[in-house]
Each structure stands twice: as C-alpha cells, then as structure tokens.
C-alpha cells in the first residue's frame, strides 16, 4: 500500500495545490502539507508510489528544521501525523538555493561535458567525480511552477529583479550556514552531505526557511567510511540519495526527454527504493524509523489536520 494522492475538504480551507510529491492545503495564516509517497525524477512523477517514502521525508525534514531553527526561522509549527506538517503560510521566493560541497550529479554531468562554469560559478580544473570542492558553492535554479527548473547565476537573479541584493545576501548566508550544520550532523552519523537545496519565503517582511531540508529527495549523501580510499582508487562512492533511481531510469531509456516513455518500476526495485529511504532515515537521524499503518490513512490524516487547526 502507499499514499499516492490526496484531495481532502477541510473546514476554512482557502486553497489547494498538488506538487510533485506534496499536496498543500491553504488556510488564512497556516498551511498543511501532506507528504505523499509519490517520487519524481527528471521533473516527472513516476507511475508507482514508494511505500513509506512520505513518512520518511516528513520525519527527516522535521528533524532538521527543528535542529536549524536558531540559524533562520522556519515555517514548521507541528507534525500531527507522520505524513503531515503544518506551519506558517509564506510568500515563496521563486528560487532553489542549491549548495554543492562535492562534484556530483548535475555538476559532474556539466563538468564532464567540458563546461567549467555552473550558474556563474567557475569550477576548478582537474577535478573528478565525487571530489570535494575547495569550499561549498551556491548554484541557484529558478523554481518553475511547471516544467523544468532552470540554472541561473547570482548576476541574472539580481538583473531580473527576482530578489534584491539584500535578500540575496541573506539567502546565500543562510544556505551556507544550513549546509555547514547539515555537514556536521551528517558526519556525526558517518555520512557526507554532498549537495542539497533550500527554499525560502517571506513572512511579515522577513526571510523564512520553507519546504523540506536534508531529505533524500533534496540531498545527496556519501558513506563517510572508506570515502578517501574509494576516491584514491577511482571507485564509485557509496551513496544514499535518489540518484540511484535516476540511474535506473537512464538505464531503462528515460531522462525526461520528449518522446521517451517512462518505465514502471517492478516490485523488487520498488521494495529496494523503500528500503533505501528507510535506511537513510535511520542513518541521518540516528533514530529507528517506525512505520505507520496505511489502514484508514486518509481519514487519519484529515482528522489530524482538523484537530490541530481547531485547537492551536
């Protein structure tokens, strides 16, 4: 079983939005986010949902939002159900603040193609996949309502007036400070935080961290033990992230390009994805994951949201 879609009617609801993974219910000053088990890659939602993925993401995000609240205020108020987060409604900034500590993923694909500049940031010569950058770099992307997010430089962000120079400075500092905390917490659990993304909004004129942070949907992790030896030998790094799903899709002829047909995961691979998400939950939080039953889950989620909003 899994939680693929939700469409509840909740008292005093003012709006509803369904994203790639999250279903968002809006109220006057609050919003309730139901984290589904949907999984996306290459900006496409895969046909099958991943059991327990939503609970994993919600638990990890809450863990890090609570741990980072002294760096920057965040939107989260409560998690009344393992698939639900309730918090402040903010005006989102249409940027993803991507921070990269290591040469991996999109950065590596760009570098391997011969390019040395990503989002206005020059990457050093002589790097190989999984090498650490001399210091973490910020490579933003525009946040698209539909379709693909687009790489963008700081200069173009300011030129287009997406944010002011003052807000940009706050975004950059908060992103790097959050990445430093995530790096520290990952190391304590025997992991390396490779790269991640942060999203921000404005509430009452002030910057606020929104959405999830440091989850396997938004981040990539390497296993710390043996990292140096694997790098010296030119071996692939052991990682915990959604990248292995992207690799499976590419092996099966899908990269989100026109005319390509998305393959459907077989049961054995679906179960492997679930196991990997739960493994990362336990590794990064240090807390064993507890599965919540899917029996009556829609009624339980709706009831949890209503009760919280009635009694807050």
Tab-separated table of C-alpha atoms in Angstrom, residues 62-286:
chain	number	residue	atom	x	y	z
A	62	UNK	CA	11.084	17.955	10.791
A	63	UNK	CA	14.264	16.637	12.442
A	64	UNK	CA	16.449	19.148	10.585
A	65	UNK	CA	14.016	22.068	10.703
A	66	UNK	CA	13.939	21.803	14.490
A	67	UNK	CA	17.749	21.470	14.659
A	68	UNK	CA	18.339	24.541	12.443
A	69	UNK	CA	15.792	26.982	13.845
A	70	UNK	CA	18.498	29.079	15.509
A	71	UNK	CA	20.132	29.714	12.097
A	72	UNK	CA	16.982	31.053	10.452
A	73	UNK	CA	13.284	30.932	11.395
A	74	UNK	CA	11.349	28.255	9.525
A	75	UNK	CA	7.752	27.636	8.607
A	76	UNK	CA	7.123	24.456	10.661
A	77	UNK	CA	4.736	24.520	13.641
A	78	UNK	CA	3.705	20.881	14.111
A	79	UNK	CA	3.680	17.356	12.651
A	80	UNK	CA	0.300	15.987	13.838
A	81	UNK	CA	0.631	12.873	11.641
A	82	UNK	CA	3.742	11.154	10.197
A	83	UNK	CA	2.734	12.317	6.687
A	84	UNK	CA	1.698	15.849	7.712
A	85	UNK	CA	3.452	19.109	8.534
A	86	UNK	CA	1.548	22.272	9.479
A	87	UNK	CA	3.128	25.693	9.514
A	88	UNK	CA	3.153	29.343	8.540
A	89	UNK	CA	1.920	30.377	5.109
A	90	UNK	CA	4.661	32.386	3.373
A	91	UNK	CA	5.149	34.107	0.049
A	92	UNK	CA	7.625	31.758	-1.668
A	93	UNK	CA	10.755	33.068	-3.364
A	94	UNK	CA	10.966	31.522	-6.836
A	95	UNK	CA	14.466	30.146	-6.355
A	96	UNK	CA	16.058	26.898	-5.288
A	97	UNK	CA	19.268	27.600	-3.398
A	98	UNK	CA	21.404	24.608	-4.383
A	99	UNK	CA	24.575	24.154	-2.320
A	100	UNK	CA	27.250	21.732	-3.527
A	101	UNK	CA	30.146	20.505	-1.420
A	102	UNK	CA	31.263	17.799	-3.857
A	103	UNK	CA	31.442	17.210	-7.599
A	104	UNK	CA	28.374	15.071	-8.230
A	105	UNK	CA	25.092	14.830	-10.092
A	106	UNK	CA	24.241	17.803	-12.293
A	107	UNK	CA	27.560	19.495	-11.513
A	108	UNK	CA	29.502	16.412	-12.623
A	109	UNK	CA	27.427	15.980	-15.790
A	110	UNK	CA	28.102	19.641	-16.627
A	111	UNK	CA	31.821	19.337	-15.824
A	112	UNK	CA	32.217	16.086	-17.772
A	113	UNK	CA	30.743	17.791	-20.842
A	114	UNK	CA	33.667	20.236	-20.788
A	115	UNK	CA	31.905	23.181	-19.165
A	116	UNK	CA	33.661	24.811	-16.241
A	117	UNK	CA	31.074	27.415	-15.235
A	118	UNK	CA	27.846	26.457	-13.453
A	119	UNK	CA	25.363	29.180	-12.501
A	120	UNK	CA	28.110	31.782	-12.820
A	121	UNK	CA	30.468	29.819	-10.549
A	122	UNK	CA	33.790	28.663	-12.021
A	123	UNK	CA	34.685	25.107	-11.067
A	124	UNK	CA	38.398	24.253	-10.689
A	125	UNK	CA	40.306	22.313	-13.336
A	126	UNK	CA	41.486	18.772	-12.666
A	127	UNK	CA	38.515	17.567	-10.619
A	128	UNK	CA	36.989	14.107	-10.867
A	129	UNK	CA	33.605	12.804	-9.812
A	130	UNK	CA	32.992	12.896	-6.031
A	131	UNK	CA	35.962	15.221	-5.319
A	132	UNK	CA	35.298	17.888	-2.708
A	133	UNK	CA	35.145	21.480	-3.896
A	134	UNK	CA	37.680	23.766	-2.170
A	135	UNK	CA	34.636	25.246	-0.410
A	136	UNK	CA	30.878	24.739	-0.903
A	137	UNK	CA	29.411	26.563	-3.902
A	138	UNK	CA	25.922	28.019	-4.383
A	139	UNK	CA	24.353	27.187	-7.760
A	140	UNK	CA	20.773	28.513	-7.792
A	141	UNK	CA	17.896	27.455	-10.009
A	142	UNK	CA	14.678	29.233	-10.851
A	143	UNK	CA	11.682	27.498	-9.290
A	144	UNK	CA	9.277	26.599	-12.088
A	145	UNK	CA	5.556	26.066	-11.417
A	146	UNK	CA	5.543	23.656	-14.344
A	147	UNK	CA	8.295	22.025	-16.381
A	148	UNK	CA	11.998	22.162	-15.676
A	149	UNK	CA	13.786	24.339	-13.128
A	150	UNK	CA	16.493	26.387	-14.853
A	151	UNK	CA	20.052	27.114	-13.711
A	152	UNK	CA	20.626	30.803	-13.043
A	153	UNK	CA	23.538	32.932	-11.835
A	154	UNK	CA	23.560	35.440	-8.998
A	155	UNK	CA	24.110	38.186	-11.568
A	156	UNK	CA	20.999	37.213	-13.534
A	157	UNK	CA	18.929	36.868	-10.364
A	158	UNK	CA	19.757	40.458	-9.446
A	159	UNK	CA	19.457	41.714	-13.027
A	160	UNK	CA	15.984	40.181	-13.396
A	161	UNK	CA	14.916	41.530	-10.026
A	162	UNK	CA	13.927	38.112	-8.662
A	163	UNK	CA	15.240	39.291	-5.292
A	164	UNK	CA	17.067	42.371	-4.063
A	165	UNK	CA	20.791	42.330	-3.323
A	166	UNK	CA	19.987	42.464	0.405
A	167	UNK	CA	17.696	39.426	0.247
A	168	UNK	CA	20.243	37.608	-1.934
A	169	UNK	CA	22.927	38.149	0.689
A	170	UNK	CA	20.600	36.718	3.346
A	171	UNK	CA	19.714	33.749	1.134
A	172	UNK	CA	23.357	32.956	0.417
A	173	UNK	CA	24.455	33.200	4.058
A	174	UNK	CA	21.527	31.148	5.357
A	175	UNK	CA	22.096	28.462	2.707
A	176	UNK	CA	25.791	28.103	3.508
A	177	UNK	CA	25.137	28.129	7.273
A	178	UNK	CA	22.454	25.455	6.895
A	179	UNK	CA	24.798	23.388	4.729
A	180	UNK	CA	27.524	23.662	7.381
A	181	UNK	CA	25.086	22.397	10.028
A	182	UNK	CA	23.894	19.594	7.752
A	183	UNK	CA	27.512	18.637	7.062
A	184	UNK	CA	28.279	18.489	10.794
A	185	UNK	CA	25.182	16.443	11.616
A	186	UNK	CA	25.842	14.066	8.713
A	187	UNK	CA	29.449	13.494	9.814
A	188	UNK	CA	28.250	12.608	13.317
A	189	UNK	CA	26.199	9.829	11.706
A	190	UNK	CA	29.005	8.579	9.442
A	191	UNK	CA	27.783	10.370	6.314
A	192	UNK	CA	28.941	13.126	3.963
A	193	UNK	CA	26.396	15.719	2.853
A	194	UNK	CA	27.305	16.039	-0.822
A	195	UNK	CA	24.781	18.579	-2.084
A	196	UNK	CA	21.310	19.821	-1.239
A	197	UNK	CA	18.773	22.526	-1.955
A	198	UNK	CA	16.924	25.030	0.207
A	199	UNK	CA	13.801	27.049	-0.440
A	200	UNK	CA	12.780	30.260	1.268
A	201	UNK	CA	9.786	32.537	1.593
A	202	UNK	CA	8.821	35.885	3.061
A	203	UNK	CA	6.557	36.207	6.112
A	204	UNK	CA	5.773	39.621	7.606
A	205	UNK	CA	8.666	41.093	5.635
A	206	UNK	CA	11.257	38.642	6.981
A	207	UNK	CA	13.052	35.715	5.365
A	208	UNK	CA	11.865	32.259	6.418
A	209	UNK	CA	13.079	28.753	5.522
A	210	UNK	CA	10.308	26.685	3.920
A	211	UNK	CA	9.758	23.201	2.486
A	212	UNK	CA	11.893	20.165	3.404
A	213	UNK	CA	15.620	20.172	4.129
A	214	UNK	CA	18.317	17.480	4.089
A	215	UNK	CA	15.989	14.690	2.927
A	216	UNK	CA	16.960	12.113	0.272
A	217	UNK	CA	14.663	13.918	-2.183
A	218	UNK	CA	16.522	17.196	-1.754
A	219	UNK	CA	20.006	15.971	-0.871
A	220	UNK	CA	22.743	13.515	-1.740
A	221	UNK	CA	24.837	11.696	0.869
A	222	UNK	CA	28.011	9.608	0.624
A	223	UNK	CA	29.090	6.993	3.155
A	224	UNK	CA	31.984	8.540	5.086
A	225	UNK	CA	33.766	5.272	5.929
A	226	UNK	CA	36.100	4.416	3.056
A	227	UNK	CA	35.412	7.617	1.092
A	228	UNK	CA	39.098	8.571	0.754
A	229	UNK	CA	40.187	5.060	-0.221
A	230	UNK	CA	37.455	4.773	-2.858
A	231	UNK	CA	38.375	8.160	-4.266
A	232	UNK	CA	42.084	7.296	-4.482
A	233	UNK	CA	41.287	4.025	-6.278
A	234	UNK	CA	38.859	5.679	-8.675
A	235	UNK	CA	35.970	3.611	-7.355
A	236	UNK	CA	32.382	4.843	-7.247
A	237	UNK	CA	31.310	6.300	-3.937
A	238	UNK	CA	28.661	4.576	-1.870
A	239	UNK	CA	25.781	6.976	-1.657
A	240	UNK	CA	22.348	7.399	-0.146
A	241	UNK	CA	20.153	9.571	-2.343
A	242	UNK	CA	17.579	9.485	-5.093
A	243	UNK	CA	20.382	9.349	-7.683
A	244	UNK	CA	20.140	5.553	-7.970
A	245	UNK	CA	16.515	5.989	-9.120
A	246	UNK	CA	17.654	8.428	-11.811
A	247	UNK	CA	20.361	5.958	-12.849
A	248	UNK	CA	17.796	3.144	-13.094
A	249	UNK	CA	15.600	5.350	-15.280
A	250	UNK	CA	18.531	6.229	-17.550
A	251	UNK	CA	19.468	2.543	-17.839
A	252	UNK	CA	15.876	1.943	-18.946
A	253	UNK	CA	15.940	4.687	-21.570
A	254	UNK	CA	14.359	7.624	-19.735
A	255	UNK	CA	15.806	11.059	-18.969
A	256	UNK	CA	12.636	13.121	-19.242
A	257	UNK	CA	13.250	13.978	-22.899
A	258	UNK	CA	10.499	14.356	-25.486
A	259	UNK	CA	9.364	11.071	-26.950
A	260	UNK	CA	10.789	8.933	-24.145
A	261	UNK	CA	8.443	6.577	-22.290
A	262	UNK	CA	8.875	6.341	-18.530
A	263	UNK	CA	9.387	2.735	-17.390
A	264	UNK	CA	7.368	1.320	-14.497
A	265	UNK	CA	9.293	0.012	-11.512
A	266	UNK	CA	9.000	-3.745	-10.885
A	267	UNK	CA	8.101	-4.850	-7.356
A	268	UNK	CA	11.643	-5.833	-6.394
A	269	UNK	CA	13.069	-2.435	-7.326
A	270	UNK	CA	10.145	-0.646	-5.652
A	271	UNK	CA	10.886	-2.504	-2.409
A	272	UNK	CA	14.583	-1.667	-2.753
A	273	UNK	CA	13.724	2.046	-3.018
A	274	UNK	CA	11.617	1.822	0.153
A	275	UNK	CA	14.452	0.087	1.996
A	276	UNK	CA	16.940	2.738	0.894
A	277	UNK	CA	14.725	5.579	2.083
A	278	UNK	CA	14.250	3.929	5.474
A	279	UNK	CA	17.993	3.225	5.712
A	280	UNK	CA	18.800	6.868	5.114
A	281	UNK	CA	16.223	7.932	7.700
A	282	UNK	CA	17.895	5.769	10.330
A	283	UNK	CA	21.421	6.770	9.315
A	284	UNK	CA	20.919	10.519	9.118
A	285	UNK	CA	18.659	10.965	12.152
A	286	UNK	CA	20.125	8.223	14.336
